[in-house]
CSV table of C-alpha atoms and ligand atoms in Angstrom, one decimal:
chain,number,residue,atom,x,y,z
E,8,MET,CA,0.0,0.0,0.0
E,9,LYS,CA,1.3,3.4,-0.9
E,10,ARG,CA,1.9,5.9,2.0
E,11,LEU,CA,-0.1,9.1,2.1
E,12,PHE,CA,0.7,12.2,4.2
E,13,SER,CA,-1.4,15.3,4.7
E,14,GLY,CA,-1.6,18.0,7.4
E,15,ILE,CA,-3.9,20.6,8.8
E,16,GLN,CA,-2.9,23.7,10.7
E,17,PRO,CA,-4.6,24.4,14.0
E,18,SER,CA,-4.5,28.1,13.2
E,19,GLY,CA,-8.1,28.9,14.0
E,20,THR,CA,-11.7,27.8,13.3
E,21,ILE,CA,-11.7,24.8,11.0
E,22,HIS,CA,-14.2,25.6,8.2
E,23,LEU,CA,-16.2,24.1,5.4
E,24,GLY,CA,-13.4,24.8,2.9
E,25,ASN,CA,-11.0,22.7,5.0
E,26,TYR,CA,-13.7,20.0,5.1
E,27,LEU,CA,-14.8,19.9,1.5
E,28,GLY,CA,-11.3,20.6,0.1
E,29,ALA,CA,-9.4,18.2,2.4
E,30,ILE,CA,-10.9,16.4,5.4
E,31,LYS,CA,-13.9,14.8,3.7
E,32,ARG,CA,-11.6,13.3,1.0
E,33,TRP,CA,-9.1,12.1,3.6
E,34,VAL,CA,-11.9,10.0,5.2
E,35,THR,CA,-12.5,8.2,1.9
E,36,ILE,CA,-8.9,7.8,0.8
E,37,GLN,CA,-7.7,6.4,4.1
E,38,GLU,CA,-9.2,3.1,2.9
E,39,LYS,CA,-6.9,3.1,-0.1
E,40,TYR,CA,-3.6,4.3,1.4
E,41,ASP,CA,-1.4,3.8,4.4
E,42,SER,CA,-2.4,7.2,5.7
E,43,ILE,CA,-0.7,9.7,8.1
E,44,PHE,CA,-2.5,12.8,9.1
E,45,SER,CA,-0.8,15.5,11.1
E,46,VAL,CA,-2.0,18.5,13.1
E,47,VAL,CA,0.8,20.7,11.9
E,48,ASP,CA,1.1,23.1,14.9
E,49,LEU,CA,4.7,24.2,14.0
E,50,HIS,CA,3.4,25.5,10.7
E,51,ALA,CA,0.6,27.4,12.4
E,52,LEU,CA,3.2,29.2,14.5
E,53,THR,CA,4.4,31.1,11.4
E,54,VAL,CA,1.5,33.4,12.3
E,55,TYR,CA,1.2,34.5,15.9
E,56,GLN,CA,-1.0,32.2,18.0
E,57,ASP,CA,-2.4,33.1,21.3
E,58,PRO,CA,-0.6,30.8,23.8
E,59,LYS,CA,-3.6,30.6,26.0
E,60,LYS,CA,-5.7,29.2,23.2
E,61,PHE,CA,-3.2,27.3,21.1
E,62,ARG,CA,-3.2,24.0,22.9
E,63,ASN,CA,-7.0,23.9,22.8
E,64,GLN,CA,-6.9,24.6,19.1
E,65,ILE,CA,-4.5,21.7,18.6
E,66,ILE,CA,-6.8,19.3,20.5
E,67,ASP,CA,-9.9,20.6,18.8
E,68,THR,CA,-8.4,20.2,15.3
E,69,ALA,CA,-7.6,16.5,16.1
E,70,LYS,CA,-11.1,16.1,17.5
E,71,ILE,CA,-12.5,17.5,14.2
E,72,LEU,CA,-10.5,14.9,12.3
E,73,LEU,CA,-11.9,12.1,14.5
E,74,ALA,CA,-15.5,13.4,14.3
E,75,SER,CA,-15.2,13.6,10.5
E,76,GLY,CA,-14.4,9.9,10.3
E,77,ILE,CA,-10.6,9.6,10.3
E,78,ASP,CA,-10.2,6.3,11.9
E,79,PRO,CA,-7.2,5.9,14.3
E,80,GLU,CA,-7.3,2.1,13.8
E,81,LYS,CA,-6.6,2.7,10.0
E,82,SER,CA,-4.6,5.9,10.0
E,83,ILE,CA,-2.0,7.6,12.1
E,84,ILE,CA,-3.1,10.9,13.6
E,85,PHE,CA,-0.5,12.9,15.4
E,86,VAL,CA,0.7,16.4,16.4
E,87,GLN,CA,3.7,17.6,14.4
E,88,SER,CA,5.6,19.2,17.3
E,89,GLU,CA,5.7,15.9,19.2
E,90,ILE,CA,8.0,14.4,16.6
E,91,ALA,CA,11.2,16.4,16.8
E,92,GLU,CA,12.6,14.7,13.6
E,93,HIS,CA,10.5,17.1,11.5
E,94,LEU,CA,12.7,19.9,12.7
E,95,GLU,CA,15.9,17.9,12.3
E,96,LEU,CA,15.1,17.1,8.7
E,97,TYR,CA,14.0,20.7,8.2
E,98,TRP,CA,17.5,21.9,9.0
E,99,ILE,CA,19.1,19.4,6.6
E,100,LEU,CA,16.7,20.4,3.8
E,101,ASN,CA,17.2,24.1,4.6
E,102,SER,CA,20.8,23.6,3.9
E,103,ILE,CA,20.2,22.5,0.3
E,104,THR,CA,17.4,25.0,-0.4
E,105,LYS,CA,18.1,28.3,-2.2
E,106,VAL,CA,16.6,31.5,-0.7
E,107,ALA,CA,15.7,32.6,-4.2
E,108,GLU,CA,13.5,29.5,-4.8
E,109,LEU,CA,11.6,30.2,-1.6
E,110,GLU,CA,11.1,33.9,-2.5
E,111,LEU,CA,9.4,32.7,-5.7
E,112,MET,CA,6.6,30.9,-3.8
E,113,THR,CA,3.2,32.4,-4.6
E,114,GLN,CA,1.9,31.9,-1.1
E,115,TYR,CA,4.9,33.6,0.4
E,116,LYS,CA,4.5,36.5,-2.1
E,117,ASP,CA,0.8,36.8,-1.3
E,118,LYS,CA,1.5,36.9,2.4
E,119,THR,CA,4.2,39.5,2.2
E,120,GLN,CA,2.5,41.7,-0.4
E,121,ASN,CA,2.4,44.8,1.7
E,122,GLY,CA,6.2,45.1,1.4
E,123,LYS,CA,6.8,44.5,5.1
E,124,SER,CA,9.8,42.3,6.0
E,125,SER,CA,8.5,38.7,6.6
E,126,THR,CA,9.7,36.3,9.2
E,127,ALA,CA,12.2,33.6,8.3
E,128,GLY,CA,9.5,31.1,9.4
E,129,LEU,CA,7.1,32.2,6.7
E,130,LEU,CA,9.8,32.1,4.0
E,131,ASN,CA,10.9,28.6,5.1
E,132,TYR,CA,7.4,27.2,5.5
E,133,PRO,CA,7.6,25.1,2.3
E,134,VAL,CA,10.9,23.5,3.6
E,135,LEU,CA,9.1,22.3,6.8
E,136,MET,CA,6.3,21.0,4.6
E,137,ALA,CA,8.8,19.1,2.5
E,138,SER,CA,10.3,17.6,5.7
E,139,ASP,CA,6.8,16.5,6.9
E,140,ILE,CA,6.3,14.6,3.6
E,141,LEU,CA,9.8,13.2,3.0
E,142,LEU,CA,10.3,12.1,6.6
E,143,TYR,CA,7.6,9.4,6.1
E,144,ASP,CA,8.5,8.4,2.5
E,145,ALA,CA,5.0,9.5,1.6
E,146,GLN,CA,4.3,8.8,-2.1
E,147,ILE,CA,0.9,10.5,-2.2
E,148,VAL,CA,0.0,14.0,-1.0
E,149,PRO,CA,-3.5,15.3,-1.3
E,150,VAL,CA,-3.2,19.0,-1.9
E,151,GLY,CA,-5.3,22.0,-2.6
E,152,GLU,CA,-4.5,24.2,-5.6
E,153,ASP,CA,-2.6,26.6,-3.3
E,154,GLN,CA,-0.2,23.9,-2.2
E,155,ARG,CA,0.9,22.5,-5.6
E,156,GLN,CA,3.9,24.7,-5.9
E,157,HIS,CA,5.1,23.6,-2.4
E,158,LEU,CA,4.8,20.0,-3.5
E,159,GLU,CA,6.8,20.7,-6.6
E,160,LEU,CA,9.6,22.1,-4.4
E,161,THR,CA,9.3,19.0,-2.2
E,162,ARG,CA,10.0,16.9,-5.2
E,163,GLU,CA,12.9,19.1,-6.3
E,164,LEU,CA,14.5,18.9,-2.8
E,165,ALA,CA,14.1,15.1,-2.8
E,166,ARG,CA,15.9,14.9,-6.2
E,167,ARG,CA,18.6,17.3,-5.1
E,168,PHE,CA,19.3,15.4,-1.9
E,169,ASN,CA,19.3,12.1,-3.7
E,170,GLY,CA,21.7,13.6,-6.3
E,171,LEU,CA,24.1,14.8,-3.6
E,172,TYR,CA,24.0,11.9,-1.1
E,173,GLY,CA,22.5,8.9,-2.9
E,174,LYS,CA,18.9,7.6,-3.2
E,175,THR,CA,17.2,8.4,0.1
E,176,PHE,CA,13.8,10.0,-0.6
E,177,LYS,CA,10.8,9.1,-2.7
E,178,GLU,CA,9.4,11.8,-4.9
E,179,PRO,CA,5.8,12.3,-3.8
E,180,GLU,CA,2.9,12.6,-6.3
E,181,GLU,CA,0.1,15.0,-5.8
E,182,LEU,CA,-3.5,14.0,-5.5
E,183,ILE,CA,-5.7,16.8,-6.5
E,184,GLU,CA,-9.4,17.2,-7.5
E,185,LYS,CA,-10.2,20.2,-9.5
E,186,VAL,CA,-13.7,20.9,-8.0
E,187,GLY,CA,-13.6,21.9,-4.3
E,188,SER,CA,-9.9,22.5,-4.2
E,189,LYS,CA,-10.7,26.1,-3.5
E,190,ILE,CA,-13.9,27.1,-1.6
E,191,MET,CA,-14.1,30.8,-1.6
E,192,GLY,CA,-15.0,33.2,1.2
E,193,LEU,CA,-18.7,33.9,1.6
E,194,ASP,CA,-18.1,37.6,2.2
E,195,ASN,CA,-15.5,37.9,-0.5
E,196,PRO,CA,-15.8,35.1,-3.2
E,197,THR,CA,-12.6,36.2,-5.0
E,198,LYS,CA,-10.5,35.0,-2.0
E,199,LYS,CA,-10.4,31.5,-0.5
E,200,MET,CA,-12.4,30.8,2.6
E,201,SER,CA,-9.9,31.1,5.4
E,202,LYS,CA,-9.4,30.4,9.1
E,203,SER,CA,-7.6,33.6,9.7
E,204,ALA,CA,-10.3,35.8,8.0
E,205,SER,CA,-11.2,38.8,10.0
E,206,SER,CA,-15.0,38.3,9.8
E,207,GLU,CA,-16.8,35.1,10.8
E,208,TYR,CA,-19.1,35.8,7.8
E,209,ASN,CA,-16.2,34.6,5.6
E,210,TYR,CA,-16.5,31.0,6.6
E,211,ILE,CA,-18.8,28.3,7.9
E,212,ALA,CA,-17.3,26.7,11.0
E,213,LEU,CA,-17.8,23.0,11.1
E,214,THR,CA,-19.4,23.5,14.5
E,215,ASP,CA,-21.7,26.3,13.5
E,216,GLU,CA,-25.3,25.7,14.6
E,217,PRO,CA,-27.9,25.2,11.7
E,218,GLU,CA,-29.4,28.7,12.2
E,219,LYS,CA,-25.9,30.3,12.0
E,220,ILE,CA,-25.1,28.4,8.8
E,221,LYS,CA,-28.4,29.5,7.2
E,222,ASP,CA,-27.7,33.1,8.2
E,223,LYS,CA,-24.2,33.1,6.8
E,224,ILE,CA,-25.2,31.6,3.5
E,225,LYS,CA,-28.2,34.0,3.3
E,226,LYS,CA,-25.8,36.9,3.6
E,227,ALA,CA,-23.2,35.5,1.2
E,228,VAL,CA,-22.0,38.0,-1.4
E,229,THR,CA,-23.3,37.3,-5.0
E,230,ASP,CA,-23.8,39.8,-7.8
E,231,SER,CA,-26.4,42.2,-9.2
E,232,GLU,CA,-27.6,39.9,-12.0
E,233,THR,CA,-30.3,37.2,-11.7
E,234,LEU,CA,-28.6,34.4,-13.7
E,235,ILE,CA,-27.5,31.2,-12.0
E,236,LYS,CA,-24.4,30.1,-14.0
E,237,TYR,CA,-21.1,28.4,-13.1
E,238,ASP,CA,-18.5,31.0,-14.1
E,239,PRO,CA,-15.9,31.5,-11.3
E,240,LEU,CA,-14.3,34.5,-13.1
E,241,LYS,CA,-17.4,36.5,-13.9
E,242,LYS,CA,-19.7,35.1,-11.1
E,243,PRO,CA,-17.5,34.0,-8.2
E,244,GLY,CA,-20.2,34.2,-5.5
E,245,ILE,CA,-22.8,32.1,-7.4
E,246,SER,CA,-20.2,29.7,-8.6
E,247,ASN,CA,-19.0,29.2,-5.1
E,248,LEU,CA,-22.5,28.5,-3.9
E,249,LEU,CA,-23.0,26.0,-6.7
E,250,THR,CA,-19.8,24.3,-5.8
E,251,ILE,CA,-20.7,24.1,-2.1
E,252,LEU,CA,-24.1,22.8,-2.9
E,253,ALA,CA,-22.8,20.2,-5.4
E,254,LEU,CA,-20.1,18.9,-3.1
E,255,SER,CA,-22.4,18.8,-0.1
E,256,LEU,CA,-24.8,16.6,-2.0
E,257,GLY,CA,-22.0,14.6,-3.6
E,258,LYS,CA,-23.1,15.7,-7.1
E,259,ASP,CA,-21.5,17.1,-10.1
E,260,VAL,CA,-21.4,21.0,-10.4
E,261,LYS,CA,-22.7,20.8,-14.0
E,262,GLU,CA,-25.8,18.8,-12.9
E,263,ILE,CA,-26.5,21.3,-10.1
E,264,GLU,CA,-26.0,24.3,-12.5
E,265,ASN,CA,-28.5,22.8,-14.9
E,266,LYS,CA,-31.0,22.1,-12.2
E,267,TYR,CA,-30.9,25.7,-10.9
E,268,PHE,CA,-31.0,27.4,-14.3
E,269,GLY,CA,-33.8,29.9,-14.2
E,270,GLU,CA,-34.2,29.7,-10.4
E,271,ASN,CA,-33.6,32.8,-8.2
E,272,TYR,CA,-30.7,33.4,-5.9
E,273,GLY,CA,-32.8,33.1,-2.8
E,274,ARG,CA,-33.8,29.5,-3.7
E,275,LEU,CA,-30.1,28.6,-4.4
E,276,LYS,CA,-29.1,30.0,-1.0
E,277,ILE,CA,-31.8,28.2,0.9
E,278,ASP,CA,-31.0,24.8,-0.7
E,279,CYS,CA,-27.3,25.3,-0.3
E,280,ALA,CA,-27.7,26.1,3.4
E,281,ASP,CA,-30.0,23.0,3.9
E,282,ALA,CA,-27.5,20.8,2.1
E,283,VAL,CA,-24.6,22.1,4.3
E,284,VAL,CA,-26.7,21.6,7.5
E,285,GLN,CA,-27.4,18.1,6.4
E,286,LEU,CA,-23.8,17.4,5.4
E,287,LEU,CA,-22.6,18.5,8.8
E,288,SER,CA,-25.3,16.9,11.0
E,289,LYS,CA,-23.5,13.6,11.5
E,290,PHE,CA,-20.2,15.3,12.1
E,291,GLN,CA,-21.7,17.6,14.7
E,292,GLU,CA,-23.3,14.7,16.5
E,293,ASN,CA,-20.0,12.8,16.6
E,294,TYR,CA,-18.1,15.9,17.6
E,295,LYS,CA,-20.2,16.4,20.8
E,296,LYS,CA,-19.5,12.9,21.9
E,297,ILE,CA,-15.7,12.9,21.7
E,298,SER,CA,-13.9,13.9,24.9
E,299,ASP,CA,-10.6,15.7,25.1
E,300,LYS,CA,-9.3,12.7,27.0
E,301,LYS,CA,-10.1,10.4,24.1
E,302,VAL,CA,-8.3,12.8,21.7
E,303,GLU,CA,-5.2,12.9,23.9
E,304,SER,CA,-5.0,9.1,23.9
E,305,VAL,CA,-5.4,8.9,20.1
E,306,LEU,CA,-2.6,11.4,19.7
E,307,LYS,CA,-0.3,9.6,22.1
E,308,LYS,CA,-0.7,6.4,20.1
E,309,GLY,CA,-0.3,8.3,16.8
E,310,ALA,CA,2.9,10.0,18.0
E,311,ALA,CA,4.4,6.6,19.0
E,312,SER,CA,3.7,5.1,15.5
E,313,ALA,CA,4.8,8.2,13.6
E,314,GLY,CA,7.9,8.5,15.9
E,315,LYS,CA,9.1,5.1,14.9
E,316,ILE,CA,9.1,5.8,11.2
E,317,ALA,CA,10.6,9.3,11.7
E,318,LEU,CA,13.4,8.0,13.8
E,319,GLN,CA,14.5,5.4,11.3
E,320,LYS,CA,14.4,7.9,8.5
E,321,ILE,CA,16.4,10.6,10.3
E,322,GLU,CA,19.0,8.0,11.2
E,323,GLU,CA,19.3,7.1,7.5
E,324,VAL,CA,19.6,10.8,6.5
E,325,TYR,CA,22.2,11.6,9.2
E,326,GLN,CA,24.3,8.6,8.0
E,327,LYS,CA,24.0,9.8,4.3
E,328,VAL,CA,25.2,13.3,5.1
E,329,GLY,CA,28.0,12.0,7.2
E,330,LEU,CA,26.8,13.0,10.7
E,331,ARG,CA,26.9,9.4,11.8
B,22,AQP,N1,-10.9,27.5,1.1
B,22,AQP,C1,-10.4,26.3,0.9
B,22,AQP,N2,-11.0,25.5,0.0
B,22,AQP,C2,-10.6,24.2,-0.2
B,22,AQP,N3,-9.6,23.7,0.6
B,22,AQP,C3,-9.0,24.4,1.5
B,22,AQP,N4,-8.0,24.2,2.4
B,22,AQP,C4,-7.8,25.3,3.1
B,22,AQP,N5,-8.6,26.3,2.7
B,22,AQP,C5,-9.4,25.8,1.7
B,22,AQP,C6,-7.3,22.9,2.5
B,22,AQP,O1,-7.4,22.5,3.8
B,22,AQP,C7,-6.3,21.8,4.2
B,22,AQP,C8,-5.7,22.3,5.5
B,22,AQP,O2,-5.4,23.6,5.3
B,22,AQP,P1,-4.4,24.3,6.2
B,22,AQP,O3,-4.7,24.0,7.6
B,22,AQP,O4,-3.0,24.1,5.8
B,22,AQP,O5,-4.7,25.8,6.0
B,22,AQP,P2,-4.5,26.8,4.8
B,22,AQP,O6,-4.4,26.1,3.5
B,22,AQP,O7,-3.5,27.8,5.2
B,22,AQP,O8,-6.0,27.5,4.8
B,22,AQP,P3,-6.8,28.2,5.9
B,22,AQP,O9,-7.8,27.3,6.4
B,22,AQP,O10,-7.3,29.4,5.2
B,22,AQP,O11,-5.9,28.6,7.1
B,22,AQP,P4,-5.1,30.0,7.3
B,22,AQP,O12,-6.2,31.1,7.3
B,22,AQP,O13,-4.6,29.8,8.7
B,22,AQP,O14,-4.1,30.2,6.3
B,22,AQP,C9,-5.3,21.9,3.0
B,22,AQP,O15,-5.3,20.7,2.2
B,22,AQP,C10,-5.8,23.1,2.2
B,22,AQP,O16,-5.5,23.0,0.9
């Protein structure tokens, strides 16, 4: 069975974009791959996190994975900072990464657009991501559109290291689905739905009550026309609602677009909200039943399993570079 790695940052409220773009798929694909899912808390630190809330966010993110259906009997779930080898490999890979190639990363450029000097952590973020993947010899990495460039860098670093020190790392393949890879913000459909958005009307939290979900979708930004059509460039708000509705129902966007042709925006919003409420109902029921104690015990077991693989790999790497 091929090994799969993916991560989620505990950087705020986990939202519908994270669910439709990542977590929901992880639940299905864990059957097919030897899967490792990490709560990547070190990545989250590239943006300031309130120390009083951070640990709770970490536990809550893991709880969300469990409530969504990630099965700790089938997959490894662990917290990144509990496995120090991520940082050890990060240093080794940093030593073969050029600053210029990191400066080219779109996500880095987006986050530093205002011309302010960025932190070294933000610049080096893709190297830590490469370490996460290569440490476990992951061959499959499910990614959103925004992470593709980072995965390409991961492959490049694997090739570079192998070229310098002999075959050590596997080059991972991306697993991407075009639809749903980018769910847009409800209050601004030209930018992706985001945990760190300033308004809660940007996202639907997975734990939002049905009334809240309905209210947020009702207020979602659309356009001044009356035409329901899937056209992300010209009609980003309507296209986003069609995507959310289609994915929530497990249907094709084209089919949903045809079905709603000639309908009014109000109808689309009501049906979209109902579908999201329905989609999240089982998750919310599960979420309420999982205790923090249960989460801690799953994470402990996960760290033990991940730690074994990581230790073996870092020993191999240290030998290859001559540290051992
Ligand atoms: N809007 C989105 N649509 C589809 N997929 C998304 N993902 C994130 N936002 C969307 C996917 O969720 C997984 C985990 O993401 P992450 O924790 O690495 O966070 P992120 O990509 O940085 O996005 P966020 O949620 O907006 O967080 P902040 O605001 O903290 O940057 C990934 O597979 C990601 O593609």
